[in-house]
Amino acid sequence: KLCGYLQKLSGKGPLRGFRSRWFVFDPRRCYLYYFKGPQDPLPLGHLDIASACFSYHQPEAGAAASGDEPAAFEVHSPGGAVAVLKAATRQDMTYWLQELQQKRWEYCNNLDAAKRDSRTSPTPSDFSKGLVAKDNPDLSTLSQNASAERARNILAVETSPTDLVGEQAASQPAPVQASAINFSLKQWSTEIKNSMSSLRKGNNENRKSVFYTTEEWELLDPTPKDLEDSMALEEKRKHLAEGSKGLTSSAFPFDFGRIPHKARRPLKDMIGSSKNRNSSDSSPTEWCSGNGNRLVSELQLKYQSQQEELEKLKKDLLSQKELVRLLQQTVRSSQYDKYFASRLCEGVPKDTLELLHQKDDQILGLNNQLEKLNLEKDSLQQEVKNLKCKVGELNERLGMLMETIQAKDEVIMKLSRQLSECEDSTSSQSGAINSPTATCTNKELQELDRLKDNLQGYKTQNKFLNKEILELSALRRNAETREREWQAKYTSLEAKLCQIESKYLILLQEMKTPVCSEDQSPAREVITQLLEDALKAEPTEQPEHAFFKPHLVSEYDIYGFQTVPEDDEEEKLVAKSRALDLRSLSLSENREISTGVKWENYLASTMNREMMRCVELKNLIRSGIPHEHRSKMWKWCVNLHVKKFKDSAVPGYFQTLLQKALEKPNPASKQIELDLLRTLPNNKHYSSPTSEGIQKLRNVLLAFSWRNPDIGYCQGLNRLVAIALLYLEQEDAFWCLVTIVEVFMPRDYYTKTLLGSQVDQRVFKDLMSEKLPRLHAHFEQYKVDYTLITFNWFLVVFVDSVVSDILFKIWDSFLYEGPKVIFRFALALFKYKEEEILKLQDSMSIFKYLRYFTRTVLDARKLTAIAFGDLNPFPLRQIRNRRTYHLEKVRLELTELEAIREDFLRERETCVEKRDLISDDEEDS
């Protein structure tokens, strides 16, 4: 992940200057977002890297030689906008420039390939999960220029980032910026939102004050003795506060535990270092004496500190003696009480005796503690003696050091006098002849070093600019090629449109004024030719210039479903017409990019934080998840619902279940094998035994049959898993099935009795009578049981019931909101075609229409507006209450049916005539 700290030039007038910002690169849109800090959820803005170019200026020789100096570079965007960014070091600047160049190169090359077919995502690298993600579309991508790639590699400058680049930089403090005030009126609202979002977290750990200084002081961790002293001081303050009525004491509650443990420097060392800095400004002649004085002062400070520590130890010793005295008094009093009580406890009950024994134990414990304190006192006395010895030794060393320093001072002074005499004699001998030559030589050497530094800097700059020019030229050529190809495609489409219009005009003219008999009419030939052209299959293998041919309807859609069947020619024509209508709708939706922009903006806002359930996300999911983000969002939705299951499961839970299923087959294995090829035969990922999806489907179903033996396997689960596997990996699809069966749906929904499914059909009937009363009355009038059609909708969540585009938008909302979405869309489908159904006036035509009408619903946007707008309010509590009501009724009915069955079996066993009845099959055998 390309991210890190950079300084951005912003502001106007006196406020213009560099401000430290946290930059994050988004590969989905090739944007470089910048935030005020790594924890902010909302970006302050972004830079479009895909259409930008980069440059930087060669600094002076001194700055070029030192790589630790800040280095600025420019990002030029279309329209003349220039963003000036500054890295902490030249090394960081080089790394940022090279990475941004590489990201731009990869994005634009992917864009060239993906834009050839508007159904694909411009960033196919975003796909990481599922069968659809691994499906490679037939695209004639531009072949990369080998010489250009080789030149880019040669011109690349090897560099590695510092700690201010990368995800680890988020834990680093922001670089100090002294050139500008960190204030911006334009970004005021964004900063307020970020501040409020950080406050909403409710973390109290950030509410304690931390004080910083220019020296980066860090306080030492308090020792137990310091803590005892501080507690004693607090007790004294409390006593003083209680004694004084009108006055109150105050203190700052510092949080020492939060100070990081890096380079801890005691206060006395800080004082010594400050004295060192002050003494460093003295003249060279006073340096030796200054060193001796500094050493003496340090030793004196150490001596004073040890004296203070000795005084503390004496105070502690006195307090310990006082404690021992008190303990002795307590022991004597307790012994006296024990002796006195022993005379009077002959008739005392056992509880009192046990209490006395406990007191004896406590007295023994106090005696032990007294002994420990005596030992500690002895050790402290010994420590005091040792410290006195150390003080004596330090005094002796101090005297020796003083003598050594004095001797060294004398030697240094003597050597200094000899050096000055030698220099005077040498200068007098050489005279004025050699002095100009030496000066000239030094200047030439300095100039040579400066020129070498400049040469190295210009070489690096030249490499970068050559690479930038090379990449921009290649991108420009790719854009020109893409433009020519689009122009050719437009011309080809226009030519085909003209041909079709010509044929239709001929057909209309013939239909208006026929000139021949019906058998020899040219209209038949035109119609036959038009049908042949319409039903002509698109070639799977693209020839060299197949890009220029209009490619409106392919054999399979982006999900792998077959668009045109191969059996019935009439159904083939209807399916081709439906596919063209869907294509037209998708193209019209692509022109309105507001939904896509909203998704990109939302995902950009989650780059620095985790996604959470909110109204904005719910509205976005209801409008449909974009194809390129569906894998990520489905996985997030599934993890949201099964988090407690996954947390309680052991690591490798899915693999364990799968291994168990492969080693020991269960009763469901046979039925699973029978249903694999019947799951989605019209999808290329499940059409043959060798398809990749078949093995994944088998693994997920077998693993689930071992997880939930109460259900094992039910027809319908295979279709749920097949849809999930199109965007999820095996383990994620397994948890998706767990979400649907064990979290969303009621119990007994997929058991043998299908009790929950029957209950939902009765709930749906109630909702139909409430939300669509006219249509419900129409069905009742002609005695049409529409639950025979809707039962499968609920069982497999509309798989094989609606067109694929609508199916996946239903699944988007279903995985986020739950089973209420099924009721919404089932009602919306009937409302969508309500007027057409009301026109039908007999039960046969109504039932025939209900079997296929969902396939004629193509406008996903209109259907979604009905489901989430026209059908409101739609409370989940109402559905739960009605489920409870109908569940009792269905259970009673099933109980009655079971009783009738048992009576029949009992009567059959008792009646001789019924028991002797033989079926036709038994007679044949």
PDB file of C-alpha atoms in Angstrom, residues 193-309:
ATOM      1  CA  LYS A 193     -16.153  16.019  10.548  1.00  0.00           C
ATOM      2  CA  ASN A 194     -12.911  14.142  11.113  1.00  0.00           C
ATOM      3  CA  SER A 195     -12.617  15.567  14.624  1.00  0.00           C
ATOM      4  CA  MET A 196     -16.201  14.615  15.467  1.00  0.00           C
ATOM      5  CA  SER A 197     -15.712  11.094  14.123  1.00  0.00           C
ATOM      6  CA  SER A 198     -12.648  10.648  16.306  1.00  0.00           C
ATOM      7  CA  LEU A 199     -14.580  11.910  19.345  1.00  0.00           C
ATOM      8  CA  ARG A 200     -17.454   9.506  18.683  1.00  0.00           C
ATOM      9  CA  LYS A 201     -15.204   6.537  19.267  1.00  0.00           C
ATOM     10  CA  GLY A 202     -15.421   7.199  23.012  1.00  0.00           C
ATOM     11  CA  ASN A 203     -11.858   6.208  23.807  1.00  0.00           C
ATOM     12  CA  ASN A 204     -10.912   7.721  27.155  1.00  0.00           C
ATOM     13  CA  GLU A 205      -7.268   6.922  26.698  1.00  0.00           C
ATOM     14  CA  ASN A 206      -6.696  10.051  24.633  1.00  0.00           C
ATOM     15  CA  ARG A 207      -8.226  12.412  27.160  1.00  0.00           C
ATOM     16  CA  LYS A 208      -5.160  12.623  29.413  1.00  0.00           C
ATOM     17  CA  SER A 209      -2.710  15.430  28.821  1.00  0.00           C
ATOM     18  CA  VAL A 210       0.764  14.795  27.445  1.00  0.00           C
ATOM     19  CA  PHE A 211       3.222  17.675  27.607  1.00  0.00           C
ATOM     20  CA  TYR A 212       5.945  18.058  24.973  1.00  0.00           C
ATOM     21  CA  THR A 213       9.020  20.291  24.965  1.00  0.00           C
ATOM     22  CA  THR A 214      11.608  21.162  22.365  1.00  0.00           C
ATOM     23  CA  GLU A 215      14.131  18.824  24.049  1.00  0.00           C
ATOM     24  CA  GLU A 216      11.743  15.823  23.832  1.00  0.00           C
ATOM     25  CA  TRP A 217      12.018  15.164  27.562  1.00  0.00           C
ATOM     26  CA  GLU A 218      10.636  11.864  28.762  1.00  0.00           C
ATOM     27  CA  LEU A 219       9.853  11.148  32.387  1.00  0.00           C
ATOM     28  CA  LEU A 220      11.223   8.041  34.074  1.00  0.00           C
ATOM     29  CA  ASP A 221       8.874   5.326  35.254  1.00  0.00           C
ATOM     30  CA  PRO A 222       8.219   5.854  38.976  1.00  0.00           C
ATOM     31  CA  THR A 223       9.833   3.245  41.244  1.00  0.00           C
ATOM     32  CA  PRO A 224       7.830   1.624  44.057  1.00  0.00           C
ATOM     33  CA  LYS A 225       9.620   3.886  46.539  1.00  0.00           C
ATOM     34  CA  ASP A 226       8.597   6.963  44.532  1.00  0.00           C
ATOM     35  CA  LEU A 227       5.042   5.711  44.479  1.00  0.00           C
ATOM     36  CA  GLU A 228       5.082   5.286  48.267  1.00  0.00           C
ATOM     37  CA  ASP A 229       6.454   8.814  48.649  1.00  0.00           C
ATOM     38  CA  SER A 230       3.789  10.220  46.371  1.00  0.00           C
ATOM     39  CA  MET A 231       1.077   8.362  48.308  1.00  0.00           C
ATOM     40  CA  ALA A 232       2.457   9.761  51.569  1.00  0.00           C
ATOM     41  CA  LEU A 233       2.411  13.244  50.094  1.00  0.00           C
ATOM     42  CA  GLU A 234      -1.172  12.746  48.966  1.00  0.00           C
ATOM     43  CA  GLU A 235      -2.138  11.670  52.484  1.00  0.00           C
ATOM     44  CA  LYS A 236      -0.497  14.760  53.927  1.00  0.00           C
ATOM     45  CA  ARG A 237      -2.367  16.938  51.441  1.00  0.00           C
ATOM     46  CA  LYS A 238      -5.632  15.313  52.410  1.00  0.00           C
ATOM     47  CA  HIS A 239      -4.976  15.958  56.094  1.00  0.00           C
ATOM     48  CA  LEU A 240      -4.076  19.567  55.327  1.00  0.00           C
ATOM     49  CA  ALA A 241      -7.225  19.952  53.242  1.00  0.00           C
ATOM     50  CA  GLU A 242      -9.359  18.586  56.052  1.00  0.00           C
ATOM     51  CA  GLY A 243      -7.665  20.928  58.551  1.00  0.00           C
ATOM     52  CA  SER A 244      -8.151  24.084  56.472  1.00  0.00           C
ATOM     53  CA  LYS A 245     -11.818  25.014  55.950  1.00  0.00           C
ATOM     54  CA  GLY A 246     -11.621  27.829  53.447  1.00  0.00           C
ATOM     55  CA  LEU A 247      -8.636  26.603  51.394  1.00  0.00           C
ATOM     56  CA  THR A 248      -8.431  23.640  49.070  1.00  0.00           C
ATOM     57  CA  SER A 249      -5.361  22.065  47.602  1.00  0.00           C
ATOM     58  CA  SER A 250      -5.063  21.254  43.885  1.00  0.00           C
ATOM     59  CA  ALA A 251      -2.758  18.986  41.910  1.00  0.00           C
ATOM     60  CA  PHE A 252      -2.289  17.889  38.283  1.00  0.00           C
ATOM     61  CA  PRO A 253      -3.035  14.193  37.677  1.00  0.00           C
ATOM     62  CA  PHE A 254      -0.207  13.422  35.264  1.00  0.00           C
ATOM     63  CA  ASP A 255      -0.409  10.156  33.353  1.00  0.00           C
ATOM     64  CA  PHE A 256       3.181   8.909  33.538  1.00  0.00           C
ATOM     65  CA  GLY A 257       2.296   5.479  32.156  1.00  0.00           C
ATOM     66  CA  ARG A 258       1.496   6.848  28.701  1.00  0.00           C
ATOM     67  CA  ILE A 259       4.957   8.350  28.155  1.00  0.00           C
ATOM     68  CA  PRO A 260       6.755   6.109  25.609  1.00  0.00           C
ATOM     69  CA  HIS A 261       9.920   4.270  26.690  1.00  0.00           C
ATOM     70  CA  LYS A 262      12.427   5.382  24.102  1.00  0.00           C
ATOM     71  CA  ALA A 263      15.549   7.360  25.074  1.00  0.00           C
ATOM     72  CA  ARG A 264      14.892   8.216  28.688  1.00  0.00           C
ATOM     73  CA  ARG A 265      17.059  10.988  30.038  1.00  0.00           C
ATOM     74  CA  PRO A 266      16.935  11.974  33.700  1.00  0.00           C
ATOM     75  CA  LEU A 267      16.546  15.590  34.518  1.00  0.00           C
ATOM     76  CA  LYS A 268      20.090  15.815  35.935  1.00  0.00           C
ATOM     77  CA  ASP A 269      21.512  14.494  32.626  1.00  0.00           C
ATOM     78  CA  MET A 270      19.423  17.110  30.816  1.00  0.00           C
ATOM     79  CA  ILE A 271      20.951  19.792  33.036  1.00  0.00           C
ATOM     80  CA  GLY A 272      24.413  18.411  32.322  1.00  0.00           C
ATOM     81  CA  SER A 273      23.719  18.401  28.562  1.00  0.00           C
ATOM     82  CA  SER A 274      22.515  21.991  28.697  1.00  0.00           C
ATOM     83  CA  LYS A 275      25.711  22.935  30.497  1.00  0.00           C
ATOM     84  CA  ASN A 276      27.651  21.137  27.803  1.00  0.00           C
ATOM     85  CA  ARG A 277      25.924  23.196  25.114  1.00  0.00           C
ATOM     86  CA  ASN A 278      26.599  26.401  26.983  1.00  0.00           C
ATOM     87  CA  SER A 279      30.230  25.536  27.534  1.00  0.00           C
ATOM     88  CA  SER A 280      30.718  24.582  23.872  1.00  0.00           C
ATOM     89  CA  ASP A 281      30.438  28.234  22.902  1.00  0.00           C
ATOM     90  CA  SER A 282      33.538  29.174  24.942  1.00  0.00           C
ATOM     91  CA  SER A 283      36.894  29.955  23.369  1.00  0.00           C
ATOM     92  CA  PRO A 284      39.437  27.150  22.573  1.00  0.00           C
ATOM     93  CA  THR A 285      41.870  28.351  25.218  1.00  0.00           C
ATOM     94  CA  GLU A 286      39.245  27.791  27.936  1.00  0.00           C
ATOM     95  CA  TRP A 287      38.171  24.376  26.693  1.00  0.00           C
ATOM     96  CA  CYS A 288      40.449  22.311  28.927  1.00  0.00           C
ATOM     97  CA  SER A 289      39.591  24.166  32.081  1.00  0.00           C
ATOM     98  CA  GLY A 290      35.916  24.074  31.105  1.00  0.00           C
ATOM     99  CA  ASN A 291      36.106  20.293  30.818  1.00  0.00           C
ATOM    100  CA  GLY A 292      37.530  19.993  34.305  1.00  0.00           C
ATOM    101  CA  ASN A 293      34.929  22.306  35.773  1.00  0.00           C
ATOM    102  CA  ARG A 294      32.124  20.389  34.067  1.00  0.00           C
ATOM    103  CA  LEU A 295      33.411  17.072  35.415  1.00  0.00           C
ATOM    104  CA  VAL A 296      33.673  18.524  38.905  1.00  0.00           C
ATOM    105  CA  SER A 297      30.127  19.870  38.709  1.00  0.00           C
ATOM    106  CA  GLU A 298      28.815  16.507  37.587  1.00  0.00           C
ATOM    107  CA  LEU A 299      30.569  14.754  40.446  1.00  0.00           C
ATOM    108  CA  GLN A 300      29.200  17.290  42.861  1.00  0.00           C
ATOM    109  CA  LEU A 301      25.707  16.705  41.559  1.00  0.00           C
ATOM    110  CA  LYS A 302      26.117  12.970  41.973  1.00  0.00           C
ATOM    111  CA  TYR A 303      27.419  13.473  45.496  1.00  0.00           C
ATOM    112  CA  GLN A 304      24.429  15.664  46.355  1.00  0.00           C
ATOM    113  CA  SER A 305      22.020  13.126  44.929  1.00  0.00           C
ATOM    114  CA  GLN A 306      23.600  10.367  46.997  1.00  0.00           C
ATOM    115  CA  GLN A 307      23.398  12.563  50.109  1.00  0.00           C
ATOM    116  CA  GLU A 308      19.693  13.115  49.430  1.00  0.00           C
ATOM    117  CA  GLU A 309      19.177   9.401  48.962  1.00  0.00           C
TER     118      GLU A 309
END
